[in-house]
Amino acid sequence: MSVQQQIAAYIDSQPEPKRAELLELHQHILQALPKSKLWFLDGKDDKGKIVSNPNIGYGSYSIKYTDGTTREFYQIGFSANTTGISVYIMGIEDKKYLINTYGKKIGQGKCDRLLHKVQNAERYQYRYT
């Protein structure tokens, strides 16, 4: 199954209204980043054990670990969770940028240096510059 097919199957497997919110977010990101690499991570480790929620990712980012090794990963991603949608943004140098810039605008939910949990996507307007 292709990455696009895995993404479509994952989004289709979600209950409404989360399915519609995930699809809308996916379409907005594709519109903003039409040539970005697509990722689908099923949330399972090498042994098939579930270790996270499945993730949809876009773009490419090189993660550098403290031991000097690097790993390619997506730069922007999201996943469904029990309370809403988690949005991941990698590679922001200022770890407080998201909180300081958007913390009051995004309202309910949890926002930290890499993650924002969205409880109701309809509340947000998506703008890309």
mmCIF file of C-alpha atoms in Angstrom:
data_model
loop_
_atom_site.group_PDB
_atom_site.id
_atom_site.type_symbol
_atom_site.label_atom_id
_atom_site.label_comp_id
_atom_site.label_asym_id
_atom_site.label_seq_id
_atom_site.Cartn_x
_atom_site.Cartn_y
_atom_site.Cartn_z
ATOM 1 C CA MET A 1 0.000 0.000 0.000
ATOM 2 C CA SER A 2 1.399 3.441 -0.926
ATOM 3 C CA VAL A 3 1.885 6.210 1.640
ATOM 4 C CA GLN A 4 -1.063 8.101 0.114
ATOM 5 C CA GLN A 5 -3.249 4.999 0.479
ATOM 6 C CA GLN A 6 -2.126 4.469 4.082
ATOM 7 C CA ILE A 7 -2.949 8.099 4.897
ATOM 8 C CA ALA A 8 -6.379 7.842 3.262
ATOM 9 C CA ALA A 9 -7.149 4.584 5.105
ATOM 10 C CA TYR A 10 -6.051 6.080 8.432
ATOM 11 C CA ILE A 11 -8.180 9.209 7.989
ATOM 12 C CA ASP A 12 -11.152 7.105 6.826
ATOM 13 C CA SER A 13 -10.850 4.906 9.918
ATOM 14 C CA GLN A 14 -11.528 7.822 12.271
ATOM 15 C CA PRO A 15 -15.001 8.635 13.587
ATOM 16 C CA GLU A 16 -16.723 11.879 12.638
ATOM 17 C CA PRO A 17 -16.162 14.752 13.245
ATOM 18 C CA LYS A 18 -12.471 13.884 13.722
ATOM 19 C CA ARG A 19 -12.315 12.321 10.238
ATOM 20 C CA ALA A 20 -13.455 15.562 8.598
ATOM 21 C CA GLU A 21 -11.026 17.614 10.722
ATOM 22 C CA LEU A 22 -8.078 15.358 9.850
ATOM 23 C CA LEU A 23 -8.976 15.467 6.165
ATOM 24 C CA GLU A 24 -9.253 19.261 6.249
ATOM 25 C CA LEU A 25 -5.905 19.606 7.993
ATOM 26 C CA HIS A 26 -4.288 17.156 5.545
ATOM 27 C CA GLN A 27 -5.634 19.090 2.559
ATOM 28 C CA HIS A 28 -4.461 22.432 3.978
ATOM 29 C CA ILE A 29 -0.945 21.130 4.557
ATOM 30 C CA LEU A 30 -0.799 19.585 1.079
ATOM 31 C CA GLN A 31 -1.945 22.900 -0.378
ATOM 32 C CA ALA A 32 0.720 24.817 1.559
ATOM 33 C CA LEU A 33 3.489 22.250 0.945
ATOM 34 C CA PRO A 34 2.579 20.530 -2.333
ATOM 35 C CA LYS A 35 6.041 19.094 -3.027
ATOM 36 C CA SER A 36 6.856 17.911 0.478
ATOM 37 C CA LYS A 37 7.683 14.305 1.262
ATOM 38 C CA LEU A 38 4.715 12.405 2.728
ATOM 39 C CA TRP A 39 5.106 10.093 5.708
ATOM 40 C CA PHE A 40 2.843 7.576 7.392
ATOM 41 C CA LEU A 41 4.008 5.994 10.627
ATOM 42 C CA ASP A 42 1.718 3.232 11.888
ATOM 43 C CA GLY A 43 2.732 3.681 15.525
ATOM 44 C CA LYS A 44 4.362 0.246 15.824
ATOM 45 C CA ASP A 45 7.944 -0.569 16.721
ATOM 46 C CA ASP A 46 10.165 -3.097 14.921
ATOM 47 C CA LYS A 47 8.498 -5.942 16.828
ATOM 48 C CA GLY A 48 4.970 -4.847 15.890
ATOM 49 C CA LYS A 49 4.147 -3.495 19.340
ATOM 50 C CA ILE A 50 2.007 -0.335 19.386
ATOM 51 C CA VAL A 51 4.106 2.453 20.887
ATOM 52 C CA SER A 52 2.268 5.565 19.662
ATOM 53 C CA ASN A 53 -0.728 6.736 17.699
ATOM 54 C CA PRO A 54 -0.312 6.535 13.908
ATOM 55 C CA ASN A 55 1.165 9.757 12.461
ATOM 56 C CA ILE A 56 0.889 11.572 9.153
ATOM 57 C CA GLY A 57 3.948 13.665 8.322
ATOM 58 C CA TYR A 58 5.124 16.194 5.749
ATOM 59 C CA GLY A 59 8.539 17.418 4.691
ATOM 60 C CA SER A 60 11.917 16.317 5.906
ATOM 61 C CA TYR A 61 13.904 17.221 8.988
ATOM 62 C CA SER A 62 17.196 15.820 10.221
ATOM 63 C CA ILE A 63 17.088 15.035 13.938
ATOM 64 C CA LYS A 64 20.505 15.136 15.572
ATOM 65 C CA TYR A 65 20.878 13.142 18.765
ATOM 66 C CA THR A 66 23.280 13.903 21.619
ATOM 67 C CA ASP A 67 25.531 11.009 20.568
ATOM 68 C CA GLY A 68 26.032 12.702 17.162
ATOM 69 C CA THR A 69 23.870 10.333 15.112
ATOM 70 C CA THR A 70 21.157 11.726 12.870
ATOM 71 C CA ARG A 71 17.812 10.465 11.635
ATOM 72 C CA GLU A 72 15.480 11.746 8.937
ATOM 73 C CA PHE A 73 11.988 12.530 10.173
ATOM 74 C CA TYR A 74 9.051 14.676 9.097
ATOM 75 C CA GLN A 75 9.058 18.403 9.849
ATOM 76 C CA ILE A 76 5.294 18.793 10.362
ATOM 77 C CA GLY A 77 2.939 16.020 11.378
ATOM 78 C CA PHE A 78 -0.274 15.156 13.166
ATOM 79 C CA SER A 79 -2.144 12.277 14.692
ATOM 80 C CA ALA A 80 -5.554 11.592 16.151
ATOM 81 C CA ASN A 81 -5.770 10.970 19.877
ATOM 82 C CA THR A 82 -8.576 10.314 22.324
ATOM 83 C CA THR A 83 -9.270 14.000 22.981
ATOM 84 C CA GLY A 84 -8.583 15.545 19.576
ATOM 85 C CA ILE A 85 -5.652 15.984 17.223
ATOM 86 C CA SER A 86 -1.966 16.383 18.061
ATOM 87 C CA VAL A 87 0.075 18.589 15.719
ATOM 88 C CA TYR A 88 3.873 18.217 15.684
ATOM 89 C CA ILE A 89 6.279 20.871 14.414
ATOM 90 C CA MET A 90 9.984 19.978 14.386
ATOM 91 C CA GLY A 91 13.070 22.142 14.053
ATOM 92 C CA ILE A 92 11.988 25.338 15.770
ATOM 93 C CA GLU A 93 15.125 26.763 17.399
ATOM 94 C CA ASP A 94 13.263 28.843 19.999
ATOM 95 C CA LYS A 95 11.500 26.181 22.079
ATOM 96 C CA LYS A 96 9.040 28.753 23.482
ATOM 97 C CA TYR A 97 8.113 30.287 20.112
ATOM 98 C CA LEU A 98 4.824 28.395 19.685
ATOM 99 C CA ILE A 99 3.658 29.129 23.212
ATOM 100 C CA ASN A 100 4.658 32.788 23.113
ATOM 101 C CA THR A 101 3.297 33.438 19.617
ATOM 102 C CA TYR A 102 0.138 31.322 19.496
ATOM 103 C CA GLY A 103 -0.570 30.209 23.068
ATOM 104 C CA LYS A 104 -3.453 32.645 23.643
ATOM 105 C CA LYS A 105 -4.882 32.242 20.115
ATOM 106 C CA ILE A 106 -5.104 28.471 20.200
ATOM 107 C CA GLY A 107 -6.908 28.482 23.515
ATOM 108 C CA GLN A 108 -7.936 25.131 24.915
ATOM 109 C CA GLY A 109 -5.497 22.338 24.496
ATOM 110 C CA LYS A 110 -1.909 21.669 25.395
ATOM 111 C CA CYS A 111 0.903 23.518 23.669
ATOM 112 C CA ASP A 112 4.567 22.850 24.290
ATOM 113 C CA ARG A 113 7.748 23.169 22.284
ATOM 114 C CA LEU A 114 6.866 20.557 19.648
ATOM 115 C CA LEU A 115 3.229 19.691 20.081
ATOM 116 C CA HIS A 116 -0.191 21.223 20.155
ATOM 117 C CA LYS A 117 -3.213 19.108 21.013
ATOM 118 C CA VAL A 118 -6.267 20.504 19.280
ATOM 119 C CA GLN A 119 -9.637 19.685 20.814
ATOM 120 C CA ASN A 120 -11.823 21.263 18.145
ATOM 121 C CA ALA A 121 -10.273 22.052 14.766
ATOM 122 C CA GLU A 122 -13.274 24.128 13.650
ATOM 123 C CA ARG A 123 -12.136 26.911 15.999
ATOM 124 C CA TYR A 124 -8.970 27.556 14.028
ATOM 125 C CA GLN A 125 -8.399 29.410 10.795
ATOM 126 C CA TYR A 126 -5.491 28.106 8.778
ATOM 127 C CA ARG A 127 -3.235 30.710 7.196
ATOM 128 C CA TYR A 128 -0.005 30.004 5.407
ATOM 129 C CA THR A 129 2.576 32.623 4.536
#
